[in-house]
JSON list of C-alpha atoms in Angstrom, two decimals:
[
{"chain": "X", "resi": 1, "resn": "UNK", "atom": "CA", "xyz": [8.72, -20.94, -0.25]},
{"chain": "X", "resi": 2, "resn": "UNK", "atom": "CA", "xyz": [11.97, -18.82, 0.37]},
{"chain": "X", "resi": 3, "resn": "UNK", "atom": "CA", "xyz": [11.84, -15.96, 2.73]},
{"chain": "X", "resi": 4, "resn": "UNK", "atom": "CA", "xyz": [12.18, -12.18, 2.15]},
{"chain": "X", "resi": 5, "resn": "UNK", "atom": "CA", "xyz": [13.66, -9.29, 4.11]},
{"chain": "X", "resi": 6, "resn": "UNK", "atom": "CA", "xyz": [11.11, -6.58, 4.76]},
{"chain": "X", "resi": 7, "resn": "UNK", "atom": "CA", "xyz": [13.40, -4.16, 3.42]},
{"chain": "X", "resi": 8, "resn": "UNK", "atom": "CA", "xyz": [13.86, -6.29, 0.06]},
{"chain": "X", "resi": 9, "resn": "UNK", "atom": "CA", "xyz": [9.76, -5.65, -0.96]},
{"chain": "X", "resi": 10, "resn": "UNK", "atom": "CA", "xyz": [9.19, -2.65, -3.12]},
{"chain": "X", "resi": 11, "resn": "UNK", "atom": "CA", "xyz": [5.71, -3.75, -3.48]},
{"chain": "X", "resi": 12, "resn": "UNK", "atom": "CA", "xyz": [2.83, -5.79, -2.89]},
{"chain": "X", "resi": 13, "resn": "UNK", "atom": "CA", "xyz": [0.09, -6.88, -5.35]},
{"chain": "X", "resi": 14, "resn": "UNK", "atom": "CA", "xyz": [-2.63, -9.61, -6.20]},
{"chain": "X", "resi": 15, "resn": "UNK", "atom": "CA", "xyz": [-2.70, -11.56, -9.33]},
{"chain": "X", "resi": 16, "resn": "UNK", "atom": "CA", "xyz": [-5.43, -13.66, -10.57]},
{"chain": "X", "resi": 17, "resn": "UNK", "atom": "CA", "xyz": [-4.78, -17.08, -11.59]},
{"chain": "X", "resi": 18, "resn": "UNK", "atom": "CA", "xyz": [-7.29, -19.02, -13.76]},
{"chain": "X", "resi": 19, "resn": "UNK", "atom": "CA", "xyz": [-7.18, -22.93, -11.86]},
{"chain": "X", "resi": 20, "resn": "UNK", "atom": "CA", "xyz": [-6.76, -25.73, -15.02]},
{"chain": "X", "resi": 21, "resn": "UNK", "atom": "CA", "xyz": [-8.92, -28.47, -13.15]},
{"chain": "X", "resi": 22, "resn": "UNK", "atom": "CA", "xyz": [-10.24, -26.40, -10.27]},
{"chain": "X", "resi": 23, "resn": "UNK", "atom": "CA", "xyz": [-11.35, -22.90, -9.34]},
{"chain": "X", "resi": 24, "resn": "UNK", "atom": "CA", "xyz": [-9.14, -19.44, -10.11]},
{"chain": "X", "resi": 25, "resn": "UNK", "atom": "CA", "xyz": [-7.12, -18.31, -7.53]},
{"chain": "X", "resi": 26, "resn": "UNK", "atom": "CA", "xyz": [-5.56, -14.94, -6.23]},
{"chain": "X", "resi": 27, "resn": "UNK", "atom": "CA", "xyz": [-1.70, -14.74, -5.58]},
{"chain": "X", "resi": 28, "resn": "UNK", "atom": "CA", "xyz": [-0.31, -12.38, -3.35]},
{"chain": "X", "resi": 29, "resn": "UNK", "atom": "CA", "xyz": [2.74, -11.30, -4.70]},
{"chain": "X", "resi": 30, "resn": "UNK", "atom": "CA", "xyz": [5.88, -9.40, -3.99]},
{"chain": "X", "resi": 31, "resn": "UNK", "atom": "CA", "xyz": [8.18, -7.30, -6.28]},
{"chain": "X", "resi": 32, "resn": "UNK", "atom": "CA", "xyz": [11.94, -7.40, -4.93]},
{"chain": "X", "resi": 33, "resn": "UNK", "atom": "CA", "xyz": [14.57, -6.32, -6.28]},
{"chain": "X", "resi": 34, "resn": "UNK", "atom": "CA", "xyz": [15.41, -10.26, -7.08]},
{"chain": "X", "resi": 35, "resn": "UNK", "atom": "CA", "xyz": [11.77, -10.42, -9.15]},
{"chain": "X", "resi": 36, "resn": "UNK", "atom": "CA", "xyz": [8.43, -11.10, -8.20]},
{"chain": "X", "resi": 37, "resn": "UNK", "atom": "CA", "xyz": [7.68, -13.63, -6.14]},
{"chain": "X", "resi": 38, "resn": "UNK", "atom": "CA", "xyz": [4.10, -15.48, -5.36]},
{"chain": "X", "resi": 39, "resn": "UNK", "atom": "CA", "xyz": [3.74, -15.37, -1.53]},
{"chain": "X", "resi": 40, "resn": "UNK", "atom": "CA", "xyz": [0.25, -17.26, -0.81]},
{"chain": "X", "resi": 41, "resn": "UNK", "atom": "CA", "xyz": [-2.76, -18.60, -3.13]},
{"chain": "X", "resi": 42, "resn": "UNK", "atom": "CA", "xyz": [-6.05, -17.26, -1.60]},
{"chain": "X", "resi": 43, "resn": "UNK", "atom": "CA", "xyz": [-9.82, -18.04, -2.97]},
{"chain": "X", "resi": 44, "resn": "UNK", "atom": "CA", "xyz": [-11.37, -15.04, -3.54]},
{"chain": "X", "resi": 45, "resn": "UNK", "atom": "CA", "xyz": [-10.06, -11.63, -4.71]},
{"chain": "X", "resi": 46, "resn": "UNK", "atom": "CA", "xyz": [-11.57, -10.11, -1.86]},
{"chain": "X", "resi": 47, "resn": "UNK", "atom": "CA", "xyz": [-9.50, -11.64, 0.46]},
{"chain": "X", "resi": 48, "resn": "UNK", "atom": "CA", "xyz": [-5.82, -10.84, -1.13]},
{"chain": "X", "resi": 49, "resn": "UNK", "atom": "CA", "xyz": [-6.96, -7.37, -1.44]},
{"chain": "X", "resi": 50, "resn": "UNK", "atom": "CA", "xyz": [-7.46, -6.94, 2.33]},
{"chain": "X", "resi": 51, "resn": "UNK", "atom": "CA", "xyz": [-4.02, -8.74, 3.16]},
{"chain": "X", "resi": 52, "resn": "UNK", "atom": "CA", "xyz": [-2.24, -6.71, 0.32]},
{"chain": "X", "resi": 53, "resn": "UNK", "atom": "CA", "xyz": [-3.76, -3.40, 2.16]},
{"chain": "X", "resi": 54, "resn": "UNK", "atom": "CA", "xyz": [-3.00, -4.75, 5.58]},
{"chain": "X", "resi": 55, "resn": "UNK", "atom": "CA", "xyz": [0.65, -5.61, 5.01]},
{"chain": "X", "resi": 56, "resn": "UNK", "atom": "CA", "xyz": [1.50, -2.67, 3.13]},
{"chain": "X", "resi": 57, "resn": "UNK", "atom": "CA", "xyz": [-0.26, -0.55, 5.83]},
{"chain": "X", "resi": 58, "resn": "UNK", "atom": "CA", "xyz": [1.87, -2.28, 8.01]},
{"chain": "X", "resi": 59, "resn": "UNK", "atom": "CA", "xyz": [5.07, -2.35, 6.32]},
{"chain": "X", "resi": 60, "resn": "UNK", "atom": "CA", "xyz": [4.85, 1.05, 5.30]},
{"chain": "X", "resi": 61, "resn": "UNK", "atom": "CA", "xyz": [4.71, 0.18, 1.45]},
{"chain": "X", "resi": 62, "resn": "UNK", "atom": "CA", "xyz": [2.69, 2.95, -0.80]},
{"chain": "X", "resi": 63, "resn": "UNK", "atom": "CA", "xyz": [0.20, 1.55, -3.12]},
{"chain": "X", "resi": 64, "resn": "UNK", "atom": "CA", "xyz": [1.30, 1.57, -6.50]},
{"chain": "X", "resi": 65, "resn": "UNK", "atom": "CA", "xyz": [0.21, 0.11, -10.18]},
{"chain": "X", "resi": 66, "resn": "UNK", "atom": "CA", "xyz": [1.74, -2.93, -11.31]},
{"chain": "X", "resi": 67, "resn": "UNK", "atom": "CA", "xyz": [1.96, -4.70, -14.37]},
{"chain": "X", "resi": 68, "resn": "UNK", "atom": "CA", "xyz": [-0.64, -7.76, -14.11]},
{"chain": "X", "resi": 69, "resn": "UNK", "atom": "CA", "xyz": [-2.12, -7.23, -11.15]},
{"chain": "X", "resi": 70, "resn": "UNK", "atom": "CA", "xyz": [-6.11, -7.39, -10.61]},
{"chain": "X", "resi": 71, "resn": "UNK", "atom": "CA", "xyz": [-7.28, -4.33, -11.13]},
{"chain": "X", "resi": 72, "resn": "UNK", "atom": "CA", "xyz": [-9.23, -2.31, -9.02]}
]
């Protein structure tokens, strides 16, 4: 996966993704000014809601809507 400046995110969100063969998975995703970009596949929604809400914490980044993500 490529690499992104802090500065670069605008936002983070979670997307679901419905698995062909196996289970659905939740993508943690980033919206640059380059696109959005999927930055790790995690199992349950549950757990890319708490990293979303960490890393923005940490970052700085205000929650916001975004088109496609899992809602609340």
């Amino acid at each position: 996966r490529a690499s992104y400046l802090v500065q670069e995110v605008a936002q983070l969100y979670v997307k679901h993704v419905p698995g062909d063969e196996g289970p659905d998975t939740y993508e943690l995703r980033a919206k640059t000014a380059r696109g959005d970009h999927a930055l790790v596949d995690l199992e349950t929604v549950e757990q890319a809601r708490w990293l979303e809400e960490r890393l923005e914490r940490h970052l700085g980044i205000e929650n916001r809507p975004v088109s496609g993500e899992v809602s609340r």
